[in-house]
Coordinates of C-alpha atoms in Angstrom, one line a residue:
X1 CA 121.8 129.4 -22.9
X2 CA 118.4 130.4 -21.5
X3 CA 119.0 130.9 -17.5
X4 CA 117.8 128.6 -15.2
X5 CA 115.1 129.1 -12.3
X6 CA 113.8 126.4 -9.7
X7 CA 110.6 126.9 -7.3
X8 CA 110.1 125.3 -3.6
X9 CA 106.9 125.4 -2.2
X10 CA 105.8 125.9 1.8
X11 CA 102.3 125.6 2.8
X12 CA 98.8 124.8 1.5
X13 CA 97.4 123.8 -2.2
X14 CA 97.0 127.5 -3.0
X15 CA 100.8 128.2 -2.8
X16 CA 101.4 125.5 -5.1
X17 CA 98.6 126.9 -7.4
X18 CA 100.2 130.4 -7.4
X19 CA 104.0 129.0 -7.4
X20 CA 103.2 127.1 -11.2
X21 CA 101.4 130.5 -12.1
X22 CA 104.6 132.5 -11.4
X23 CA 106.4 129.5 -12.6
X24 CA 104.8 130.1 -16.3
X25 CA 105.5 133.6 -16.3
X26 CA 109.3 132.8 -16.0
X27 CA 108.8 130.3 -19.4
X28 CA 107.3 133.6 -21.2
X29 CA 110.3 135.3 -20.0
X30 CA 112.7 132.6 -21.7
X31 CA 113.6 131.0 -18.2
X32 CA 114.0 127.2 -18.3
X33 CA 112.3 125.3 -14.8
X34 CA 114.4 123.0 -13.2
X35 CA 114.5 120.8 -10.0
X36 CA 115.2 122.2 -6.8
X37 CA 117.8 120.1 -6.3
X38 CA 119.4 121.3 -9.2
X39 CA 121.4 123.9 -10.2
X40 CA 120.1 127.1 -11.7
X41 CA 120.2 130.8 -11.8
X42 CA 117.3 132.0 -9.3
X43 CA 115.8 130.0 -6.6
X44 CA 112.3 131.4 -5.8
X45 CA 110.7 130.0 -2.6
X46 CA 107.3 130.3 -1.7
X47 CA 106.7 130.4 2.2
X48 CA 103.9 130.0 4.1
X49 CA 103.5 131.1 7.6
X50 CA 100.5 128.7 9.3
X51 CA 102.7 127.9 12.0
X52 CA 106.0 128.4 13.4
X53 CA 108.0 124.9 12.0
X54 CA 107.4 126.7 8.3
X55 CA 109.1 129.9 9.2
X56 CA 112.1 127.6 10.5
X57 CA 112.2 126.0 7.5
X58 CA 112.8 128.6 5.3
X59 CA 116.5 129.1 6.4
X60 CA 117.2 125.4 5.6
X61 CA 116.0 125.9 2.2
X62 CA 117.7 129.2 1.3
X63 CA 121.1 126.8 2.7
X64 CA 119.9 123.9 0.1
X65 CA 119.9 126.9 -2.6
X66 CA 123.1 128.4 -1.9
X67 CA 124.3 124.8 -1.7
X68 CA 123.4 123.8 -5.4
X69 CA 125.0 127.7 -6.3
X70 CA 126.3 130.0 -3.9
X71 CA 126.2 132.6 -6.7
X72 CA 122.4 132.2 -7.6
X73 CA 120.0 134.8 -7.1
X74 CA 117.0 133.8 -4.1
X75 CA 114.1 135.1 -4.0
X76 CA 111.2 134.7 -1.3
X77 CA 107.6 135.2 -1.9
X78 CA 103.9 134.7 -0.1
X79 CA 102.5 135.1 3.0
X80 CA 105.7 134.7 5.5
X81 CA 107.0 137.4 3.2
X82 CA 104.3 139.5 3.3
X83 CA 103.7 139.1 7.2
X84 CA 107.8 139.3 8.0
X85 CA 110.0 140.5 5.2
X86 CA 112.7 142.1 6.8
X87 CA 112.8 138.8 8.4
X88 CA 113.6 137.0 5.8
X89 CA 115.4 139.9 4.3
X90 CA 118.0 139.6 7.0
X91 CA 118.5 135.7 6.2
X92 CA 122.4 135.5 4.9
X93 CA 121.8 134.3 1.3
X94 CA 117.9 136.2 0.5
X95 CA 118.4 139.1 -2.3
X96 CA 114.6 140.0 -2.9
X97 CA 111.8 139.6 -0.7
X98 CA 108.4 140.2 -2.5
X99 CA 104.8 140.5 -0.5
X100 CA 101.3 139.6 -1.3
X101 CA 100.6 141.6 -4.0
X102 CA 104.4 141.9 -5.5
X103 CA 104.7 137.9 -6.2
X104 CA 102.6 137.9 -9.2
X105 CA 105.1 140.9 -10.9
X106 CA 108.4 138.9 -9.8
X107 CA 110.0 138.8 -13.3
X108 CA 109.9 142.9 -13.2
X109 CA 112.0 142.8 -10.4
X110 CA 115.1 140.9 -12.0
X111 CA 117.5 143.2 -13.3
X112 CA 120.8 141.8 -13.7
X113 CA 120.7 138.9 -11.2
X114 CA 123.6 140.1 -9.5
X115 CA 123.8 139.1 -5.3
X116 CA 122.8 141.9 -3.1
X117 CA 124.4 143.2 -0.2
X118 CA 120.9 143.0 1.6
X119 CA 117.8 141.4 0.9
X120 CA 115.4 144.1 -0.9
X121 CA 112.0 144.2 0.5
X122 CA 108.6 145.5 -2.2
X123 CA 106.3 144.3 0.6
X124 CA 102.6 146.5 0.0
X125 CA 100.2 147.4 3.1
X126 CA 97.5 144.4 3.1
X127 CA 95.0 146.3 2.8
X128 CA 96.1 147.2 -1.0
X129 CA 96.1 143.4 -1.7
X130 CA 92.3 144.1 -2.9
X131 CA 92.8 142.6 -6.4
X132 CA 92.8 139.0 -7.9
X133 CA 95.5 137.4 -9.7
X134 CA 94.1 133.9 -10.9
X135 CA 96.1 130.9 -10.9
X136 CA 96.5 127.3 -11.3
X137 CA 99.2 124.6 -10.9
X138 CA 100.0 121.6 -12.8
X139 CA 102.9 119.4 -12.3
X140 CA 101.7 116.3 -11.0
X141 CA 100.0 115.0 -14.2
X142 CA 97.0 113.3 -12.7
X143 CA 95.3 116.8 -10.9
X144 CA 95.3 120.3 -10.9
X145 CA 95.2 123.0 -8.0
X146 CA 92.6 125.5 -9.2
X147 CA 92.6 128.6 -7.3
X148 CA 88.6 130.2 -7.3
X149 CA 89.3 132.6 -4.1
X150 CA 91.9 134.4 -1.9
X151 CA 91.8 136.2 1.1
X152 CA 89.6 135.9 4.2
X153 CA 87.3 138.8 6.1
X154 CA 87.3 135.9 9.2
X155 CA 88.7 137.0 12.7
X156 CA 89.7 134.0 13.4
X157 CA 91.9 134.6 17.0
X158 CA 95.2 132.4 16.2
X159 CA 95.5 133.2 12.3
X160 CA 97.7 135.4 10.1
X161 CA 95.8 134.7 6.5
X162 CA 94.0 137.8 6.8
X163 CA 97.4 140.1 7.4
X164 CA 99.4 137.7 4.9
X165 CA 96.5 137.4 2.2
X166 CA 94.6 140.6 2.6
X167 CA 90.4 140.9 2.2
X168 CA 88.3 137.9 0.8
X169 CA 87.8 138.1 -3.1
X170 CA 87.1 136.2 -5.7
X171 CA 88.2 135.2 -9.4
X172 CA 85.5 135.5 -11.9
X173 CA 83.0 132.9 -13.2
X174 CA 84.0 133.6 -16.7
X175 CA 87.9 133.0 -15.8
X176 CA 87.7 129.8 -13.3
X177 CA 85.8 128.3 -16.2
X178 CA 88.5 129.0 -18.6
X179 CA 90.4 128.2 -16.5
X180 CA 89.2 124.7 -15.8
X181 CA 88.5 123.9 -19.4
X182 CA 92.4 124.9 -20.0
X183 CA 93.5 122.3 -17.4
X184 CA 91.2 119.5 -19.3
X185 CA 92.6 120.1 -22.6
X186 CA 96.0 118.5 -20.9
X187 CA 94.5 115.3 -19.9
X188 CA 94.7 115.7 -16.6
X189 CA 92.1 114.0 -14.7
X190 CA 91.3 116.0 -11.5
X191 CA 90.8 119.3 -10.7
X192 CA 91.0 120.2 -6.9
X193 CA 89.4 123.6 -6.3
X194 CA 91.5 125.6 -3.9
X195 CA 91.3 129.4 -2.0
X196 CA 91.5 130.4 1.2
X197 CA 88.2 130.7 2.4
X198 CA 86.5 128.9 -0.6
X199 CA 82.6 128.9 0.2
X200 CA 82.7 132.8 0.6
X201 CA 83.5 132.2 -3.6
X202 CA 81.8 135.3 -5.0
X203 CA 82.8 138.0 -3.2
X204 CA 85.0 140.3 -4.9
X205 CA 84.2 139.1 -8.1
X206 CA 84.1 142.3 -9.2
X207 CA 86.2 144.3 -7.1
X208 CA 83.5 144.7 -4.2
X209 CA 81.4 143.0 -1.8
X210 CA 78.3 142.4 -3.9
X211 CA 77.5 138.8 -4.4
X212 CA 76.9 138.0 -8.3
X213 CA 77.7 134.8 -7.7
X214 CA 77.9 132.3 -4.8
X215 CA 79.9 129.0 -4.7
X216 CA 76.9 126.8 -5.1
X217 CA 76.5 128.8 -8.7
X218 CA 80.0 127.6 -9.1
X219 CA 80.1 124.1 -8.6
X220 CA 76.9 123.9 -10.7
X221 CA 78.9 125.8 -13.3
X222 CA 82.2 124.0 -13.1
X223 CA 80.1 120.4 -13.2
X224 CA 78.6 121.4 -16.7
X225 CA 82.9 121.2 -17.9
X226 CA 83.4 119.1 -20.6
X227 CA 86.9 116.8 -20.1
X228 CA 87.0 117.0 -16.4
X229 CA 86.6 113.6 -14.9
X230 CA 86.9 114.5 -11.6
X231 CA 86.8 117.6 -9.3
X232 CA 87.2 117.9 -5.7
X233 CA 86.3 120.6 -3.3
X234 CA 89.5 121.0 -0.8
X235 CA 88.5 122.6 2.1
X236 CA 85.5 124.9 3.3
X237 CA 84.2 126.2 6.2
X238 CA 81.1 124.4 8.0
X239 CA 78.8 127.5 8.2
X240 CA 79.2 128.0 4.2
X241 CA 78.7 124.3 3.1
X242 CA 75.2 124.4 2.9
X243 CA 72.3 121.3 2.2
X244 CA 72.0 122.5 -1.6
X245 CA 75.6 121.9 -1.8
X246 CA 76.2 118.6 -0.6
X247 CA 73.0 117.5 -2.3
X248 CA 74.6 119.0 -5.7
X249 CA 77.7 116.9 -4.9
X250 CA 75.7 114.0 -4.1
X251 CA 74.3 114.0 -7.5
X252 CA 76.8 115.5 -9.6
X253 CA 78.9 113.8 -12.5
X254 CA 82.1 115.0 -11.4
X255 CA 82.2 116.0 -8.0
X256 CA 83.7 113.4 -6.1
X257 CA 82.4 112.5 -2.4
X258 CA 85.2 114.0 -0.3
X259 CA 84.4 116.6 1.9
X260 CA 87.8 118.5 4.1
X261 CA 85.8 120.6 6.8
X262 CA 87.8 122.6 9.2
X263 CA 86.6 122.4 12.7
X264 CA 89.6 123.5 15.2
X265 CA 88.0 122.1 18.3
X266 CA 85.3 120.2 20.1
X267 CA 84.6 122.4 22.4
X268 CA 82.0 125.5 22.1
X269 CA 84.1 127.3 24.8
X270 CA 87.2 126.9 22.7
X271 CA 85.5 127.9 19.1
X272 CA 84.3 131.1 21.1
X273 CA 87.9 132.2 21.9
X274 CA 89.0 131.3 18.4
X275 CA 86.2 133.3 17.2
X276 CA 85.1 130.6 14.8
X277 CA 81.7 131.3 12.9
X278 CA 79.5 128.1 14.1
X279 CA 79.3 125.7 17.3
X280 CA 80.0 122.4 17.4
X281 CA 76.6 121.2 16.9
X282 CA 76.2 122.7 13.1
X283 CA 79.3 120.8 13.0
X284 CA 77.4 117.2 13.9
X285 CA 74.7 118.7 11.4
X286 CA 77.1 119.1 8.3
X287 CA 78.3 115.7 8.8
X288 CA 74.4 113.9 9.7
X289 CA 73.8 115.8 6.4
X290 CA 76.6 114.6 4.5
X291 CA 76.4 111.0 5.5
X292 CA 72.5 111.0 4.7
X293 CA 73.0 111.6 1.2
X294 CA 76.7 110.1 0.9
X295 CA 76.9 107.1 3.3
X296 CA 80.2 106.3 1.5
X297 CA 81.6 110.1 1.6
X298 CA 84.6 110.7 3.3
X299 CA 85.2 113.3 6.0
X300 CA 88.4 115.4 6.8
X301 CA 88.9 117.2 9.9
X302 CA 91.0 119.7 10.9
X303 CA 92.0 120.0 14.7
X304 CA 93.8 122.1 16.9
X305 CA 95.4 121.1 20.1
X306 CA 96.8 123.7 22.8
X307 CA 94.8 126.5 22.2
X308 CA 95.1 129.0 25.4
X309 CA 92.3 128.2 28.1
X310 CA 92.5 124.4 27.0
X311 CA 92.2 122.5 29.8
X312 CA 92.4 118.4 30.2
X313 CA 88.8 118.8 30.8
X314 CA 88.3 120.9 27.4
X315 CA 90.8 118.8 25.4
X316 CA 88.9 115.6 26.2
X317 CA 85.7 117.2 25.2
X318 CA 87.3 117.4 21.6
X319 CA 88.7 114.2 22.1
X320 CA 85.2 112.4 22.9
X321 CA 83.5 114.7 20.3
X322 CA 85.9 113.2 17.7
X323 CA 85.6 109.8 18.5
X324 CA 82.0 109.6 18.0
X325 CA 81.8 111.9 15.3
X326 CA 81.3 110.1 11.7
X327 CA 84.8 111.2 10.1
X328 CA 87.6 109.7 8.0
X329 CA 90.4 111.3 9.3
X330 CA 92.3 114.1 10.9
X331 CA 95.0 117.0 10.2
X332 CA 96.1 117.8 13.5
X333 CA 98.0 121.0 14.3
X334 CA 99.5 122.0 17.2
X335 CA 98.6 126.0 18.2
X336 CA 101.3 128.3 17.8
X337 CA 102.0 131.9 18.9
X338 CA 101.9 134.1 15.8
X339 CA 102.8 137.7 16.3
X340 CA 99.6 140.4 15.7
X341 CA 97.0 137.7 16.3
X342 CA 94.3 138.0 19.3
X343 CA 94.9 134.4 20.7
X344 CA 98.8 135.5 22.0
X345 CA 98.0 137.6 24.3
X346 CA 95.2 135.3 26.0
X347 CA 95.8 133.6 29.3
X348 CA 95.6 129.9 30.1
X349 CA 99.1 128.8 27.7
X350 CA 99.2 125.3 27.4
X351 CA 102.9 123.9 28.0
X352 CA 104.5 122.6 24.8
X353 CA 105.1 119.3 26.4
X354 CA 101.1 118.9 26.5
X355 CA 100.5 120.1 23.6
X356 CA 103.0 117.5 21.9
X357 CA 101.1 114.9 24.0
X358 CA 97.6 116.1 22.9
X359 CA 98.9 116.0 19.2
X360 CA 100.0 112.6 19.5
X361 CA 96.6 111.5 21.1
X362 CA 94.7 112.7 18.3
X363 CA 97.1 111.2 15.6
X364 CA 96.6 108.0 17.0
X365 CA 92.5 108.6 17.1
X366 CA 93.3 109.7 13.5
X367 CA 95.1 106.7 12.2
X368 CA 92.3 104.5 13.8
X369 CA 89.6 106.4 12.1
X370 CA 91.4 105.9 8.3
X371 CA 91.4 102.4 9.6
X372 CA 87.6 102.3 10.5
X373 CA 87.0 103.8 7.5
X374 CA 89.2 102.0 5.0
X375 CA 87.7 98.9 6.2
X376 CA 84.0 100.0 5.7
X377 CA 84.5 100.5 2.1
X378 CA 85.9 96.6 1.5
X379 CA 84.1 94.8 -1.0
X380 CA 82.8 98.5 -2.8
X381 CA 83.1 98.8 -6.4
X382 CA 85.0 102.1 -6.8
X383 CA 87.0 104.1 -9.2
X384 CA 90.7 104.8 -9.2
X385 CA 93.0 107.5 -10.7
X386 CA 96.4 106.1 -10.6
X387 CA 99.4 108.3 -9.3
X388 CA 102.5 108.8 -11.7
X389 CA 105.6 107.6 -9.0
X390 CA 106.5 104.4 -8.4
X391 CA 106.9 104.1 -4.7
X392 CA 109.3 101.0 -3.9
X393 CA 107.7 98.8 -6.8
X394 CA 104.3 100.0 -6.5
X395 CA 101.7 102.7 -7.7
X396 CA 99.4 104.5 -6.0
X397 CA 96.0 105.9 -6.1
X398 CA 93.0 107.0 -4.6
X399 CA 89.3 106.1 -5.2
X400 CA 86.6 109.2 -5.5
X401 CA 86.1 108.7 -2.0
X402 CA 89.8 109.2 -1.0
X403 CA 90.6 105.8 -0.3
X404 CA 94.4 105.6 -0.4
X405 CA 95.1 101.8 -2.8
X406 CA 98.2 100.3 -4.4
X407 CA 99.2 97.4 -6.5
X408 CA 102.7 96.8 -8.1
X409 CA 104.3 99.3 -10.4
X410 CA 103.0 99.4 -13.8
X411 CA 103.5 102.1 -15.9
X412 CA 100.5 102.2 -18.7
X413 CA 98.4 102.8 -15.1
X414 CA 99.3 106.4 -14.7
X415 CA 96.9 109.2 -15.1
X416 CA 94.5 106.4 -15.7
X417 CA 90.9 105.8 -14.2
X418 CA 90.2 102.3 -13.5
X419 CA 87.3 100.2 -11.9
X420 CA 88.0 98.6 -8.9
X421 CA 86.8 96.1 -6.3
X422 CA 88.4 97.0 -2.6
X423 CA 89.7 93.9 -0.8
X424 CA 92.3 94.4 2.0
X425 CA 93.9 96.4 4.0
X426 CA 98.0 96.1 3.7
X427 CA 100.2 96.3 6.5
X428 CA 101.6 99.5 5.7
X429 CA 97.4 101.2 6.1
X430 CA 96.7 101.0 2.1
X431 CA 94.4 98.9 0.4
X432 CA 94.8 96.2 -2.3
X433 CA 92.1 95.6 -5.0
X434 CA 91.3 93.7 -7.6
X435 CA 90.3 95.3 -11.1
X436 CA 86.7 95.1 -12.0
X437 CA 86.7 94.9 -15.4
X438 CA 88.7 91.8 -14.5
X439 CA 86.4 90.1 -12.5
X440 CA 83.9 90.8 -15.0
X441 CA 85.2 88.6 -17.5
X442 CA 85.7 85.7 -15.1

């Protein structure tokens, strides 16, 4: 009997990119996956370590392990364990804790899968995390998690990525293109192109700073892919997504019009204490610009509320910005302290109690801005990939432009594109359609 391993993941698309990656180096080794939920031989979890609720999580996880087999080896990887691992090392149940550049070499650390005594810690210095390991996930059959980039040389005032993922650096052309055409030849339908800092794509292609290549040569590149119907760009920074980009996108065959563009706060004297690279008025540029060429494109935001020195006054100004700034929606996060950064040391701490308010503020601004938008694109003609779980009788998908749809469960759907005509808006916030092709032959 081949011994059994199961993965959880904690975080961001690039943890689940690198979790299949280490995942298909356990099959080499004659490991058979399995659920979670299940029971197997080693539990490897993945953590993440953005904010404080995933460090808490972790010891509920190693619990669910131990609860499936209290005799099963557990093993933590990633950036909590790379940040923290005698942390996690001293968690009742942990035998191995692996850093950032350890993860990808976890099978040479199994011996006999016998329970330790203590948690053993490889955990390298960061600044020997200098080398890329490239990766990419697939699971859900209808997209893929390509990871292009890792690491990040930004300063950023309340982040850990840099001590957790080590310097900026990139995976070469040659390889994200094999890459991608590998994850085409499984009929998947989507690629979503992940990293850390993704439009600094280039650097440390080759093992230093010299550009060969930028992340406009990229997407041009990864267009030209044969089999890919779709591909999305996941996140990236506003000072590195420039004109010739979202023109590219604008035009391309398989770039969808999606655009997730961290912005942290609506206020310059806030992005100057985060030490973000732009001011909020590039910010009103990127989307002008995006909206020019891409009326129908939809924009996601990322927001943090609570940042020390945030005042009512400063946390309106992000509130106002927001609200009349052309977006889609929001991913709202609520600052917390993390050890080593710049930001916990700095006066002004906002009280949790307002920071929970704040959160719940923008949410709400959030949920009416999917709403504004959803309702913008009734009566469009757009294109759906279909989901592969039926949700209480129904499938889901989304349109290019992120439009969240369903329509009752029906198997020979999934992994499919389909033409679609939106009509509605449900009571639950998703949108019903009617096929096009079906219409057409009225």
């Amino acid at each position: 009997m081949n011994k059994k391993v199961a993965f959880y993941t904690l975080g961001c698309k690039l943890n689940f990119s690198e979790t299949s990656t280490i995942a298909r180096d356990f099959s080499k080794e004659g490991f058979d996956r399995v659920d979670f939920s299940e029971k197997a031989d080693i539990y490897v979890i993945n953590t993440c370590s953005v904010t404080e609720n995933a460090d808490k999580r972790f010891k509920t996880i190693v619990k669910q392990a131990q609860k499936n087999n209290e005799n099963a080896f557990v093993a933590a990887v990633g950036c909590y364990a790379q940040l923290k691992p005698q942390e996690l090392a001293d968690v009742h149940g942990v035998d191995l804790v692996l850093g950032a550049t350890e993860k990808f070499k976890i099978t040479d650390y199994l011996n006999d899968l016998s329970k330790n005594d203590f948690g053993e810690v490889h955990s390298c210095e960061i600044e020997e995390a200098d080398f890329y390991v490239g990766s990419y996930s697939i699971g859900d059959r209808t997209r893929a998690f390509l990871k292009v980039q890792d690491g990040c040389d930004y300063k950023c005032t309340y982040c850990t990525i840099p001590l957790a993922r080590g310097i900026s650096r990139s995976d070469t052309m040659t390889n994200v293109l094999k890459n991608a055409r590998e994850i085409s030849e499984q009929n998947i339908k989507e690629i979503v192109l992940t990293g850390v800092n993704i439009g600094d794509y280039g650097k440390g292609e080759f093992g230093n700073k010299k550009h060969e290549h930028t992340f406009l040569d990229l997407v041009t590149e990864l267009d030209k892919v044969d089999g890919i119907e779709r591909l999305r760009i996941s996140s990236i920074e506003p000072n590195l997504l420039k004109n010739e980009t979202i023109d590219l996108v604008s035009k391309s065959r398989a770039f969808v019009p999606h655009f997730h563009v961290p912005l942290q706060s609506g206020s310059n004297e806030i992005l100057k204490k985060m030490k973000r690279r732009y001011m909020r008025e590039l910010y009103v540029d990127r989307v002008s610009k995006i909206k020019e060429v891409m009326p129908h494109a939809c924009i996601g935001v990322d927001v943090i509320v609570g940042f020390p020195g945030e005042t009512d006054e400063l946390f309106l100004e992000t509130y106002n910005f927001l609200s009349t700034l052309d977006i889609s929606y929001l991913h709202v996060f609520t600052y917390s302290e993390r050890d080593n950064t710049e930001a916990v040391d700095m006066d002004g701490v906002v009280p949790n109690n307002v920071r929970s308010k704040r959160s719940k503020m923008l949410r709400g601004l959030s949920v009416k801005k999917r709403r504004a938008f959803y309702e913008s694109q009734l009566g469009t003609q757009r294109t759906v990939l279909f989901e592969s779980e039926n949700k209480e009788g129904y499938i889901h998908g989304f349109t290019e432009n992120y439009v969240k749809v369903k329509t009752p469960w029906n198997p020979e759907l999934v992994n499919t594109l389909h033409e679609v005509v939106l009509t509605e808006i449900d009571d639950d916030g998703l949108v019903r359609f009617d096929f096009a092709e079906v219409l057409n032959n009225i």
